[in-house]
PDB file of C-alpha atoms in Angstrom:
ATOM      1  CA  UNK A   1      65.394  24.531   9.863  1.00 92.00           C
ATOM      2  CA  UNK A   2      61.742  25.175   9.447  1.00 96.00           C
ATOM      3  CA  UNK A   3      59.168  24.922  12.245  1.00 98.00           C
ATOM      4  CA  UNK A   4      55.279  24.847  12.191  1.00 97.00           C
ATOM      5  CA  UNK A   5      54.018  27.387  14.574  1.00 98.00           C
ATOM      6  CA  UNK A   6      50.507  27.416  15.992  1.00 98.00           C
ATOM      7  CA  UNK A   7      49.300  30.646  17.621  1.00 98.00           C
ATOM      8  CA  UNK A   8      46.073  31.074  19.448  1.00 98.00           C
ATOM      9  CA  UNK A   9      44.900  34.599  20.058  1.00 98.00           C
ATOM     10  CA  UNK A  10      41.985  34.940  22.507  1.00 98.00           C
ATOM     11  CA  UNK A  11      40.191  37.981  23.936  1.00 98.00           C
ATOM     12  CA  UNK A  12      41.602  38.736  27.420  1.00 97.00           C
ATOM     13  CA  UNK A  13      39.671  37.383  30.286  1.00 93.00           C
ATOM     14  CA  UNK A  14      37.268  39.805  31.751  1.00 91.00           C
ATOM     15  CA  UNK A  15      36.962  41.909  28.613  1.00 93.00           C
ATOM     16  CA  UNK A  16      33.912  41.836  26.464  1.00 92.00           C
ATOM     17  CA  UNK A  17      33.748  38.935  23.961  1.00 96.00           C
ATOM     18  CA  UNK A  18      30.698  39.613  21.865  1.00 97.00           C
ATOM     19  CA  UNK A  19      31.544  36.899  19.284  1.00 97.00           C
ATOM     20  CA  UNK A  20      31.816  34.344  22.104  1.00 97.00           C
ATOM     21  CA  UNK A  21      28.453  35.468  23.513  1.00 97.00           C
ATOM     22  CA  UNK A  22      26.819  35.205  20.102  1.00 98.00           C
ATOM     23  CA  UNK A  23      28.046  31.701  19.591  1.00 98.00           C
ATOM     24  CA  UNK A  24      26.920  30.760  23.113  1.00 97.00           C
ATOM     25  CA  UNK A  25      23.439  32.005  22.354  1.00 97.00           C
ATOM     26  CA  UNK A  26      23.372  30.284  19.093  1.00 98.00           C
ATOM     27  CA  UNK A  27      24.418  26.986  20.628  1.00 97.00           C
ATOM     28  CA  UNK A  28      21.727  27.357  23.130  1.00 96.00           C
ATOM     29  CA  UNK A  29      19.092  28.058  20.473  1.00 97.00           C
ATOM     30  CA  UNK A  30      20.372  24.766  18.785  1.00 97.00           C
ATOM     31  CA  UNK A  31      19.642  22.846  22.036  1.00 95.00           C
ATOM     32  CA  UNK A  32      23.286  22.374  22.940  1.00 94.00           C
ATOM     33  CA  UNK A  33      22.376  22.914  26.582  1.00 89.00           C
ATOM     34  CA  UNK A  34      25.756  21.707  27.976  1.00 91.00           C
ATOM     35  CA  UNK A  35      27.848  24.534  26.462  1.00 96.00           C
ATOM     36  CA  UNK A  36      28.920  27.487  28.409  1.00 96.00           C
ATOM     37  CA  UNK A  37      31.756  29.963  28.939  1.00 96.00           C
ATOM     38  CA  UNK A  38      32.321  30.263  25.191  1.00 97.00           C
ATOM     39  CA  UNK A  39      35.196  32.306  23.817  1.00 98.00           C
ATOM     40  CA  UNK A  40      36.109  32.982  20.190  1.00 98.00           C
ATOM     41  CA  UNK A  41      39.490  34.112  19.031  1.00 98.00           C
ATOM     42  CA  UNK A  42      41.919  33.577  16.173  1.00 98.00           C
ATOM     43  CA  UNK A  43      43.979  30.567  15.212  1.00 98.00           C
ATOM     44  CA  UNK A  44      47.069  31.255  13.125  1.00 98.00           C
ATOM     45  CA  UNK A  45      49.337  28.608  11.624  1.00 98.00           C
ATOM     46  CA  UNK A  46      52.586  29.473   9.808  1.00 98.00           C
ATOM     47  CA  UNK A  47      55.985  28.120   8.875  1.00 98.00           C
ATOM     48  CA  UNK A  48      58.917  29.866  10.471  1.00 98.00           C
ATOM     49  CA  UNK A  49      62.465  29.476   9.306  1.00 97.00           C
ATOM     50  CA  UNK A  50      64.791  29.612  12.341  1.00 96.00           C
ATOM     51  CA  UNK A  51      67.923  28.023  13.680  1.00 96.00           C
ATOM     52  CA  UNK A  52      66.174  26.238  16.550  1.00 96.00           C
ATOM     53  CA  UNK A  53      62.868  25.986  18.371  1.00 97.00           C
ATOM     54  CA  UNK A  54      63.605  28.882  20.807  1.00 97.00           C
ATOM     55  CA  UNK A  55      64.361  31.261  17.892  1.00 97.00           C
ATOM     56  CA  UNK A  56      61.210  30.219  16.098  1.00 97.00           C
ATOM     57  CA  UNK A  57      59.231  30.834  19.354  1.00 97.00           C
ATOM     58  CA  UNK A  58      60.905  34.224  19.777  1.00 97.00           C
ATOM     59  CA  UNK A  59      60.063  35.140  16.227  1.00 97.00           C
ATOM     60  CA  UNK A  60      56.482  34.158  16.716  1.00 98.00           C
ATOM     61  CA  UNK A  61      56.201  36.119  19.904  1.00 98.00           C
ATOM     62  CA  UNK A  62      57.515  39.234  18.131  1.00 98.00           C
ATOM     63  CA  UNK A  63      54.978  38.670  15.262  1.00 98.00           C
ATOM     64  CA  UNK A  64      52.211  38.563  17.916  1.00 98.00           C
ATOM     65  CA  UNK A  65      53.542  41.687  19.706  1.00 97.00           C
ATOM     66  CA  UNK A  66      53.749  43.683  16.452  1.00 97.00           C
ATOM     67  CA  UNK A  67      50.874  42.441  14.211  1.00 97.00           C
ATOM     68  CA  UNK A  68      48.825  39.334  15.266  1.00 98.00           C
ATOM     69  CA  UNK A  69      47.518  40.266  18.672  1.00 98.00           C
ATOM     70  CA  UNK A  70      46.219  43.486  20.193  1.00 97.00           C
ATOM     71  CA  UNK A  71      48.355  43.895  23.335  1.00 95.00           C
ATOM     72  CA  UNK A  72      45.579  45.680  25.172  1.00 96.00           C
ATOM     73  CA  UNK A  73      42.676  43.372  24.543  1.00 97.00           C
ATOM     74  CA  UNK A  74      44.043  39.993  23.622  1.00 97.00           C
ATOM     75  CA  UNK A  75      46.287  37.192  24.979  1.00 98.00           C
ATOM     76  CA  UNK A  76      48.167  34.721  22.842  1.00 98.00           C
ATOM     77  CA  UNK A  77      49.642  31.233  23.185  1.00 98.00           C
ATOM     78  CA  UNK A  78      52.363  29.826  20.989  1.00 98.00           C
ATOM     79  CA  UNK A  79      53.119  26.183  20.234  1.00 98.00           C
ATOM     80  CA  UNK A  80      56.069  25.229  18.063  1.00 98.00           C
ATOM     81  CA  UNK A  81      56.711  21.861  16.427  1.00 96.00           C
ATOM     82  CA  UNK A  82      59.458  20.721  14.054  1.00 94.00           C
ATOM     83  CA  UNK A  83      58.381  20.107  10.508  1.00 87.00           C
TER      84      UNK A  83
ATOM     85  CA  UNK B   1      31.502  16.513  34.655  1.00 92.00           C
ATOM     86  CA  UNK B   2      32.584  19.503  32.791  1.00 96.00           C
ATOM     87  CA  UNK B   3      35.334  19.574  30.213  1.00 98.00           C
ATOM     88  CA  UNK B   4      37.219  22.385  28.626  1.00 97.00           C
ATOM     89  CA  UNK B   5      37.013  22.055  24.850  1.00 98.00           C
ATOM     90  CA  UNK B   6      39.345  23.708  22.415  1.00 98.00           C
ATOM     91  CA  UNK B   7      38.273  23.810  18.805  1.00 98.00           C
ATOM     92  CA  UNK B   8      40.390  25.065  15.876  1.00 98.00           C
ATOM     93  CA  UNK B   9      38.532  25.788  12.640  1.00 98.00           C
ATOM     94  CA  UNK B  10      40.875  26.378   9.653  1.00 98.00           C
ATOM     95  CA  UNK B  11      40.233  26.946   6.005  1.00 98.00           C
ATOM     96  CA  UNK B  12      40.457  23.688   4.059  1.00 97.00           C
ATOM     97  CA  UNK B  13      43.826  23.102   2.410  1.00 93.00           C
ATOM     98  CA  UNK B  14      43.856  24.203  -1.290  1.00 91.00           C
ATOM     99  CA  UNK B  15      40.923  26.634  -0.855  1.00 94.00           C
ATOM    100  CA  UNK B  16      41.488  30.373  -0.896  1.00 92.00           C
ATOM    101  CA  UNK B  17      42.632  31.898   2.457  1.00 96.00           C
ATOM    102  CA  UNK B  18      42.675  35.648   1.823  1.00 97.00           C
ATOM    103  CA  UNK B  19      43.132  36.393   5.503  1.00 97.00           C
ATOM    104  CA  UNK B  20      46.235  34.125   5.616  1.00 97.00           C
ATOM    105  CA  UNK B  21      47.554  35.834   2.559  1.00 97.00           C
ATOM    106  CA  UNK B  22      47.027  39.317   3.995  1.00 98.00           C
ATOM    107  CA  UNK B  23      48.736  38.311   7.255  1.00 98.00           C
ATOM    108  CA  UNK B  24      51.691  36.799   5.244  1.00 97.00           C
ATOM    109  CA  UNK B  25      52.130  40.012   3.284  1.00 97.00           C
ATOM    110  CA  UNK B  26      51.899  42.149   6.323  1.00 98.00           C
ATOM    111  CA  UNK B  27      54.556  40.008   8.076  1.00 97.00           C
ATOM    112  CA  UNK B  28      56.821  40.400   5.030  1.00 96.00           C
ATOM    113  CA  UNK B  29      56.265  44.106   5.119  1.00 97.00           C
ATOM    114  CA  UNK B  30      57.359  44.101   8.850  1.00 97.00           C
ATOM    115  CA  UNK B  31      60.602  42.373   7.801  1.00 95.00           C
ATOM    116  CA  UNK B  32      59.608  38.967   9.183  1.00 94.00           C
ATOM    117  CA  UNK B  33      61.321  37.213   6.331  1.00 89.00           C
ATOM    118  CA  UNK B  34      61.101  33.697   7.838  1.00 91.00           C
ATOM    119  CA  UNK B  35      57.344  33.420   7.783  1.00 96.00           C
ATOM    120  CA  UNK B  36      55.465  31.443   5.063  1.00 96.00           C
ATOM    121  CA  UNK B  37      52.467  29.304   4.466  1.00 96.00           C
ATOM    122  CA  UNK B  38      50.368  31.377   6.893  1.00 97.00           C
ATOM    123  CA  UNK B  39      46.747  30.309   7.462  1.00 98.00           C
ATOM    124  CA  UNK B  40      44.213  32.071   9.695  1.00 98.00           C
ATOM    125  CA  UNK B  41      41.209  30.440  11.218  1.00 98.00           C
ATOM    126  CA  UNK B  42      39.106  30.576  14.347  1.00 98.00           C
ATOM    127  CA  UNK B  43      39.930  29.347  17.852  1.00 98.00           C
ATOM    128  CA  UNK B  44      36.900  28.511  19.986  1.00 98.00           C
ATOM    129  CA  UNK B  45      37.038  27.566  23.682  1.00 98.00           C
ATOM    130  CA  UNK B  46      34.057  26.375  25.724  1.00 98.00           C
ATOM    131  CA  UNK B  47      32.954  24.330  28.751  1.00 98.00           C
ATOM    132  CA  UNK B  48      30.965  21.301  27.832  1.00 98.00           C
ATOM    133  CA  UNK B  49      28.965  19.419  30.514  1.00 97.00           C
ATOM    134  CA  UNK B  50      29.077  15.755  29.682  1.00 96.00           C
ATOM    135  CA  UNK B  51      29.319  12.295  31.411  1.00 96.00           C
ATOM    136  CA  UNK B  52      32.761  11.575  29.875  1.00 96.00           C
ATOM    137  CA  UNK B  53      35.420  12.843  27.576  1.00 97.00           C
ATOM    138  CA  UNK B  54      34.092  10.817  24.598  1.00 97.00           C
ATOM    139  CA  UNK B  55      30.613  12.487  25.002  1.00 97.00           C
ATOM    140  CA  UNK B  56      32.114  15.933  25.316  1.00 97.00           C
ATOM    141  CA  UNK B  57      34.033  15.270  22.130  1.00 97.00           C
ATOM    142  CA  UNK B  58      30.932  14.019  20.302  1.00 97.00           C
ATOM    143  CA  UNK B  59      28.962  17.102  21.404  1.00 97.00           C
ATOM    144  CA  UNK B  60      31.819  19.327  20.252  1.00 98.00           C
ATOM    145  CA  UNK B  61      31.792  17.552  16.841  1.00 98.00           C
ATOM    146  CA  UNK B  62      28.087  18.141  16.503  1.00 98.00           C
ATOM    147  CA  UNK B  63      28.456  21.806  17.325  1.00 98.00           C
ATOM    148  CA  UNK B  64      31.123  22.108  14.619  1.00 98.00           C
ATOM    149  CA  UNK B  65      28.975  20.208  12.092  1.00 97.00           C
ATOM    150  CA  UNK B  66      25.921  22.384  12.841  1.00 97.00           C
ATOM    151  CA  UNK B  67      27.274  25.828  13.605  1.00 97.00           C
ATOM    152  CA  UNK B  68      30.964  26.395  14.179  1.00 98.00           C
ATOM    153  CA  UNK B  69      32.522  25.215  10.921  1.00 98.00           C
ATOM    154  CA  UNK B  70      31.472  25.380   7.369  1.00 97.00           C
ATOM    155  CA  UNK B  71      31.544  21.816   6.151  1.00 95.00           C
ATOM    156  CA  UNK B  72      32.313  22.903   2.622  1.00 96.00           C
ATOM    157  CA  UNK B  73      35.245  25.228   3.127  1.00 97.00           C
ATOM    158  CA  UNK B  74      36.673  24.492   6.632  1.00 97.00           C
ATOM    159  CA  UNK B  75      38.208  21.724   8.614  1.00 98.00           C
ATOM    160  CA  UNK B  76      38.258  21.451  12.422  1.00 98.00           C
ATOM    161  CA  UNK B  77      40.206  19.819  15.256  1.00 98.00           C
ATOM    162  CA  UNK B  78      38.949  19.268  18.725  1.00 98.00           C
ATOM    163  CA  UNK B  79      40.934  18.909  21.923  1.00 98.00           C
ATOM    164  CA  UNK B  80      39.222  17.994  25.195  1.00 98.00           C
ATOM    165  CA  UNK B  81      40.688  18.371  28.639  1.00 96.00           C
ATOM    166  CA  UNK B  82      39.155  17.766  32.058  1.00 94.00           C
ATOM    167  CA  UNK B  83      38.408  20.803  34.084  1.00 87.00           C
TER     168      UNK B  83
END
């Protein structure tokens, strides 16, 4: 079976997020006064061929651990849906 | 009220996604054979102060139109949740 996997990789809470700060300042300059606490990370989508949803999730977690996320500075979330 | 807004900005389907291709090749090199159709975009999280969920969503859409997404090359999705 094939699953569509959505991964969100965000800077870890409490660590510096210069891109988020830059976006927050830019939003303020554009008069979006209501925006705060902005964080910017990576969104990754991919198809994973696996026997079941748990296997697809485990494969995605391994991909994050080995390549997609920095284990020291980033956290990730994985969502799996059938295709 | 304040809402937590999650925005996902992805390269538009059919347009070149060199970052996605690079990740797909790297996953292949790491023996993740089951991964395909990889796309990489931006994940943005922010707090939006608004009267209700519809207003928060409208504000987020305006932010995407004006700053966060490139209207020619990217598509975006918005999810709003109460804080």
